[in-house]
mmCIF file of C-alpha atoms in Angstrom:
data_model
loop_
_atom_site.group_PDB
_atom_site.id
_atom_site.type_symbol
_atom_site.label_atom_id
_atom_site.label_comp_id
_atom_site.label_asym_id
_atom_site.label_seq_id
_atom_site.Cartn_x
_atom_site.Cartn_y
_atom_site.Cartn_z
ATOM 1 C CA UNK O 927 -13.012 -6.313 33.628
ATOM 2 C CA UNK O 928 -15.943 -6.073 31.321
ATOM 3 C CA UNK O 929 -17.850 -9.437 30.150
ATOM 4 C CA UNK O 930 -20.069 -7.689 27.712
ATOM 5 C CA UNK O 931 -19.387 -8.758 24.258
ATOM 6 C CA UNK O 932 -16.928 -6.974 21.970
ATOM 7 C CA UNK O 933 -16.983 -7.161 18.798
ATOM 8 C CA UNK O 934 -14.217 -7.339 16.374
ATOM 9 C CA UNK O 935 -15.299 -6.418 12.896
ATOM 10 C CA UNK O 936 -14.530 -8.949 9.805
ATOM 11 C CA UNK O 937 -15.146 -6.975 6.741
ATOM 12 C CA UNK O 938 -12.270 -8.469 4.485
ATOM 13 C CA UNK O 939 -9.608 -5.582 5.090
ATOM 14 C CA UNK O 940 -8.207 -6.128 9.015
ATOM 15 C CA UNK O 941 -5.907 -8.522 10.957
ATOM 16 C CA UNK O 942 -8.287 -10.033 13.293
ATOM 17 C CA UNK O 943 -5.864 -13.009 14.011
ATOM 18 C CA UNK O 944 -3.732 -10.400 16.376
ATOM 19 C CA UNK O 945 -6.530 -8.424 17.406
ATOM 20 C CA UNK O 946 -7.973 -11.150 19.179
ATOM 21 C CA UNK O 947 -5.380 -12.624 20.786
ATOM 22 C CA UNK O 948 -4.338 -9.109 22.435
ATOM 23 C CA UNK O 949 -7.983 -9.202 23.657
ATOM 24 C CA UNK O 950 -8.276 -12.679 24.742
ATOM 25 C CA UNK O 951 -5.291 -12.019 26.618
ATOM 26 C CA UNK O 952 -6.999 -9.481 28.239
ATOM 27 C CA UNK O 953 -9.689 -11.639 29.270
ATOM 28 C CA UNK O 954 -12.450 -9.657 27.298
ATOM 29 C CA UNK O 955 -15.620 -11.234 25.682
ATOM 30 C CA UNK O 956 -14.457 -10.882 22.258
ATOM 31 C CA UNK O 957 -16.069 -12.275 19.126
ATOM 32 C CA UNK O 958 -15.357 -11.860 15.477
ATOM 33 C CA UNK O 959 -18.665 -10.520 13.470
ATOM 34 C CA UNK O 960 -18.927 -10.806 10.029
ATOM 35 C CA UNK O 961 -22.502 -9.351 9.827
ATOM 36 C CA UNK O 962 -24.038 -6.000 10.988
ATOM 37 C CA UNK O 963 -27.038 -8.056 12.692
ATOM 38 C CA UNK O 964 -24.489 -9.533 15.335
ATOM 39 C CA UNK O 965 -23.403 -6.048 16.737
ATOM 40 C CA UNK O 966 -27.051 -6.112 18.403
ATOM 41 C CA UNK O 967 -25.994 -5.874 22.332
ATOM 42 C CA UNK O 968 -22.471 -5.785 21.938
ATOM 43 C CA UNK O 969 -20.984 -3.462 24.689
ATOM 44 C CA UNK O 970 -17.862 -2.434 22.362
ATOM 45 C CA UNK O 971 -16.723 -2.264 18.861
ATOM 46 C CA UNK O 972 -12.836 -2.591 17.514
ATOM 47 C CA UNK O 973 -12.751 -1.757 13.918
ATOM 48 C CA UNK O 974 -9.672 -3.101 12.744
ATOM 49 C CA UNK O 975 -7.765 -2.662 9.083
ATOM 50 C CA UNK O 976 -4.821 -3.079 6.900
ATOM 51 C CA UNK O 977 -4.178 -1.947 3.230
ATOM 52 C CA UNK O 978 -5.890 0.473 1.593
ATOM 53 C CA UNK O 979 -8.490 3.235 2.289
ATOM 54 C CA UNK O 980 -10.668 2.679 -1.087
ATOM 55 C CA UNK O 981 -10.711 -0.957 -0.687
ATOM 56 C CA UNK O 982 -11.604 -0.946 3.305
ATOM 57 C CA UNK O 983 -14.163 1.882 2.916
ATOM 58 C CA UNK O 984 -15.515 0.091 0.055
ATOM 59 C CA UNK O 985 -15.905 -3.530 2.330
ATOM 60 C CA UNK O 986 -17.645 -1.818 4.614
ATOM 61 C CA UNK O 987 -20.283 -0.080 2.106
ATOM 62 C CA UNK O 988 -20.176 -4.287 0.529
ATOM 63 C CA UNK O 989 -20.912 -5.727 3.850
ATOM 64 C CA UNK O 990 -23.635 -3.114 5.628
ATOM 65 C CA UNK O 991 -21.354 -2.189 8.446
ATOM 66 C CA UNK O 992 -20.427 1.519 7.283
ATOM 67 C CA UNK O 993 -24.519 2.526 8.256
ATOM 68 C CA UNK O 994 -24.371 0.199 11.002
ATOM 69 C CA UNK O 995 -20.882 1.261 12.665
ATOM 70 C CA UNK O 996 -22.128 5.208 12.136
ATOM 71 C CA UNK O 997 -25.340 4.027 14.452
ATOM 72 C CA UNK O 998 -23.259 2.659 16.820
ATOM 73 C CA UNK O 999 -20.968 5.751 17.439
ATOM 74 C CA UNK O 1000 -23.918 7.567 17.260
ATOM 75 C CA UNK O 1001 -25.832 5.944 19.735
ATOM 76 C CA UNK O 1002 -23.006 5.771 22.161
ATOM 77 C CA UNK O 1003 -21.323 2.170 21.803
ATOM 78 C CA UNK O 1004 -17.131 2.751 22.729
ATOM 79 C CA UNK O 1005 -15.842 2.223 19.189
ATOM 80 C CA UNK O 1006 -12.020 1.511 18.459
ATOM 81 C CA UNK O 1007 -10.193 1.721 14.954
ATOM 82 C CA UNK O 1008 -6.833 0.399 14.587
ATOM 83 C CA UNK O 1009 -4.064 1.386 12.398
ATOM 84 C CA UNK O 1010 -6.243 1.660 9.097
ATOM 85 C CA UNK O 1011 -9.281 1.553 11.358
ATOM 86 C CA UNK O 1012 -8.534 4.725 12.851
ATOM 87 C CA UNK O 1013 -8.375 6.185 9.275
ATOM 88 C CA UNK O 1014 -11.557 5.326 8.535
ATOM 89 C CA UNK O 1015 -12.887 7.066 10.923
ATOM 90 C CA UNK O 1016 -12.044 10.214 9.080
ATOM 91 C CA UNK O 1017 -14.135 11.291 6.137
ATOM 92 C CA UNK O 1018 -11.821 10.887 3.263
ATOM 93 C CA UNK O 1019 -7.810 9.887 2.662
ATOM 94 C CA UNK O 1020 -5.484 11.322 -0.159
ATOM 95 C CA UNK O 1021 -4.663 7.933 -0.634
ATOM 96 C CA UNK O 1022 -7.969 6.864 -2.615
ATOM 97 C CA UNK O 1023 -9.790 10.034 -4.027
ATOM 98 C CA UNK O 1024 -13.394 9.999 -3.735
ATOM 99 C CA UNK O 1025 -13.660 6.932 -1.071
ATOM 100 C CA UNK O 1026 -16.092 7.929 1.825
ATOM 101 C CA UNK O 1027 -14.861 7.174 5.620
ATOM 102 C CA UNK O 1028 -17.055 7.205 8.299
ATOM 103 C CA UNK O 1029 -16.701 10.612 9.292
ATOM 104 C CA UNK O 1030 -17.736 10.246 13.056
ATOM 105 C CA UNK O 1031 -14.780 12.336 13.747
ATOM 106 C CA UNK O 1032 -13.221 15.567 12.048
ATOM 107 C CA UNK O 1033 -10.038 15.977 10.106
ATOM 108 C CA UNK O 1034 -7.643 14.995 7.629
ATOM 109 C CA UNK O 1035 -5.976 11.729 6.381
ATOM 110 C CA UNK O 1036 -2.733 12.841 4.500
ATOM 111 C CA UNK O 1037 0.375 11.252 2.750
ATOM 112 C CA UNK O 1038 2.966 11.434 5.475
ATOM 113 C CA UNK O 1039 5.921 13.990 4.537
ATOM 114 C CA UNK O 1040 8.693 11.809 5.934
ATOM 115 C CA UNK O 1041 11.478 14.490 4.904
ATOM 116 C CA UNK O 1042 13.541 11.645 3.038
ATOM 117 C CA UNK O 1043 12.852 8.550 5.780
ATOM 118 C CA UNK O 1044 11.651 5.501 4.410
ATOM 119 C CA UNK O 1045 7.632 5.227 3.199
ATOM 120 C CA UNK O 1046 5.883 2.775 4.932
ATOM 121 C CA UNK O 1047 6.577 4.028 8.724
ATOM 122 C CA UNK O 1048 7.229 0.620 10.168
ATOM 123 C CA UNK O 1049 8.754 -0.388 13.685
ATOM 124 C CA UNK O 1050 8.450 1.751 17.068
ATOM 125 C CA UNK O 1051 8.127 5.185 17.641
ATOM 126 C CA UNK O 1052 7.114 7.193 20.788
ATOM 127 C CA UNK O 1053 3.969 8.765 22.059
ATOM 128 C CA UNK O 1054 3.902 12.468 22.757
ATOM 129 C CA UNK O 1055 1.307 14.290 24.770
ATOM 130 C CA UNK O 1056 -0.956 11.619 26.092
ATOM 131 C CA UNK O 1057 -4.367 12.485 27.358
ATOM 132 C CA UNK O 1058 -7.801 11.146 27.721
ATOM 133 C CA UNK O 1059 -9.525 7.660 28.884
ATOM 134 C CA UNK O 1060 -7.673 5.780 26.522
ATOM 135 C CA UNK O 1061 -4.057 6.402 27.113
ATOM 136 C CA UNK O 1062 -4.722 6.964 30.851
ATOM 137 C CA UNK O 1063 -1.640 5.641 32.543
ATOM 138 C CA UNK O 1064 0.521 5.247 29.605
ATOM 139 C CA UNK O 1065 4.335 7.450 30.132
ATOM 140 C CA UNK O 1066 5.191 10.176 27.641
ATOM 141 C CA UNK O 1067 7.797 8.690 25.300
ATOM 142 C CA UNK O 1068 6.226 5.269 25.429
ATOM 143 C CA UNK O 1069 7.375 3.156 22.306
ATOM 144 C CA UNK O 1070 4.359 1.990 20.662
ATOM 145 C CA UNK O 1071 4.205 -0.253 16.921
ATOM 146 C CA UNK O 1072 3.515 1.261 13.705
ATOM 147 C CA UNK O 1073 3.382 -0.130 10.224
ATOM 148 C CA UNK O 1074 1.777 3.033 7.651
ATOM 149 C CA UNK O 1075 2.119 5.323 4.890
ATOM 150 C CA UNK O 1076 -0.522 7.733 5.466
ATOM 151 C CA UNK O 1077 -1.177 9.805 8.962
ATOM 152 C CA UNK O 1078 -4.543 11.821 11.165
ATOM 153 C CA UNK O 1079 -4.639 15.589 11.892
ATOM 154 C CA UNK O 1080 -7.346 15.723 14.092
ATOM 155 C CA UNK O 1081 -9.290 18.945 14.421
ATOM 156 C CA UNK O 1082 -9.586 18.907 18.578
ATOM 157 C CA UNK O 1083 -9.480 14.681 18.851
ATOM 158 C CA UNK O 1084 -5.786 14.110 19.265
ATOM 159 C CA UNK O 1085 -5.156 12.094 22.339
ATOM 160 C CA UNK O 1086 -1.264 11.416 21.141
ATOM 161 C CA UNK O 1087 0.917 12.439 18.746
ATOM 162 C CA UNK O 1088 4.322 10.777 17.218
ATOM 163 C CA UNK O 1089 6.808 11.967 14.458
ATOM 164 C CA UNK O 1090 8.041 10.795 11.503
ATOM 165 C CA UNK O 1091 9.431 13.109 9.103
ATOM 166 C CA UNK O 1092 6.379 15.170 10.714
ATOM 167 C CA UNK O 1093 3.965 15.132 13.188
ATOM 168 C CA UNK O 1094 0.936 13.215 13.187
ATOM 169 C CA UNK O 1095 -1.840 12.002 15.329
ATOM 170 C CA UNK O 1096 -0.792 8.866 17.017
ATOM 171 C CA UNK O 1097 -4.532 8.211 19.089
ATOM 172 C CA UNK O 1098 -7.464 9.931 18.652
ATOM 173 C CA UNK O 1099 -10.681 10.174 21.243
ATOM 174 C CA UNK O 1100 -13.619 12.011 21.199
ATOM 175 C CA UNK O 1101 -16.527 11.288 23.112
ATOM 176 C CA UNK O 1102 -17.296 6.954 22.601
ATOM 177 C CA UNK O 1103 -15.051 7.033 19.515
ATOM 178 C CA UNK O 1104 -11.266 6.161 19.691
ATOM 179 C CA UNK O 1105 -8.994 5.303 17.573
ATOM 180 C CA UNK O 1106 -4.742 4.280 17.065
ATOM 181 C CA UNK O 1107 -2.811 4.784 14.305
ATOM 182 C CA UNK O 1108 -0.081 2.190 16.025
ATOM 183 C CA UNK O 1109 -1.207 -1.293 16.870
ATOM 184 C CA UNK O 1110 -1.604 -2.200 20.104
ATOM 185 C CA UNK O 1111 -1.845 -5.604 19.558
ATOM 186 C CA UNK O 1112 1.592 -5.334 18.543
ATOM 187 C CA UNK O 1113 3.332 -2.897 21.399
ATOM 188 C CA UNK O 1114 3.989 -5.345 24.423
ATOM 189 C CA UNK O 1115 2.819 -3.520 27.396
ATOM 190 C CA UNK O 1116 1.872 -0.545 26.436
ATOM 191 C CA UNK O 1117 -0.116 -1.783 24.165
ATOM 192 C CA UNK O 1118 -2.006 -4.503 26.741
ATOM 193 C CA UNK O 1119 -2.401 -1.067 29.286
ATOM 194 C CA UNK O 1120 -4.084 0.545 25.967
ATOM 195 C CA UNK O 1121 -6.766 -2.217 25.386
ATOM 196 C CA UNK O 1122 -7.326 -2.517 29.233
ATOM 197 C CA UNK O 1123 -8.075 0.978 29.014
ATOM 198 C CA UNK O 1124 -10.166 0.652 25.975
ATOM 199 C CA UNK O 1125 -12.065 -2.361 27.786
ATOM 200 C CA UNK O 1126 -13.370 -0.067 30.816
ATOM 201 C CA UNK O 1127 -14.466 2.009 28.872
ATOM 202 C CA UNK O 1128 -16.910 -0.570 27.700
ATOM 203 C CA UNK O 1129 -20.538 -0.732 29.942
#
């Protein structure tokens, strides 16, 4: 396993207190940052988030990590968003008009059409289609944790997909950048395999 230094980004809008102890767990070099300055050698990034995608995107504009986590993808570093993480990844959301993502990957962040099932999407649902570095290993059907109103279509990124009411990108990956609309954190096994997978990609 990788010792270089991951870090876990504070910016006021994620739930670091899980997030680290899934990676501690998995005996990774983990470290929360609170200021773009301390990303300087880090060998990963996990962007993690919770609430909404006007407030997050704004906390990262406030604290200087938006320019500094677009450098990062861009220069190569493996990058991981989680649940609202992976939204921001995306260039915009319907759920805050006129809020700017990070849009290092392409594609859509939409209301979920749950056809009638109850809004947020909360508890365990399965993967479908798995693919790529990230979910290598992990069964089709795997039951993975989700808490979230608003859902990914990728254009060519989707690594998983799951359905609620409709189908929507469960894991995205594309090149250095990846990204979970579930919490792995929060999915037992599956979700330890996930950030063990996440982690060699690091260095």
């Amino acid at each position: 396993m990788t010792k270089q230094k991951i870090a876990v980004i504070d910016y006021g809008a994620g739930n670091l207190h899980s997030v680290m102890g899934a990676l501690h767990r998995a005996r990774a070099n983990a470290a929360v940052v609170s200021s773009p300055a301390e990303l300087h050698g880090c060998g990963g990034i996990v962007l993690p988030g919770v609430g909404a995608f006007g407030y997050a995107a704004n906390a990262l504009q406030e604290s200087g990590f938006f320019a500094a986590l677009r450098s990062a993808a861009a220069d190569g570093v493996p990058l991981l968003g989680i649940c609202l993480g992976m939204q921001l990844l995306f260039a915009e959301s319907e759920e805050s008009a006129g809020a700017q993502g990070l849009h290092v990957l392409p594609g859509k962040v939409t209301r979920l059409r749950t056809d009638g099932l109850k809004t947020p999407h909360m508890g365990w649902s399965s993967l479908h289609g798995c693919r790529g570095r990230l979910l290598s290993g992990i069964e089709e059907d795997a039951f993975v944790y989700f808490v979230h109103s608003f859902g990914v279509h990728s254009e060519g990124c989707t690594a998983a997909t799951a359905c609620y009411g409709e189908t929507f990108d469960a894991a995205v990956e594309r090149g250095n950048v990846f990204g979970t609309q579930f919490h792995p954190e929060k999915s037992s096994a599956v979700g330890a395999r996930i950030l063990d997978n996440f982690l060699s990609c690091v260095g």
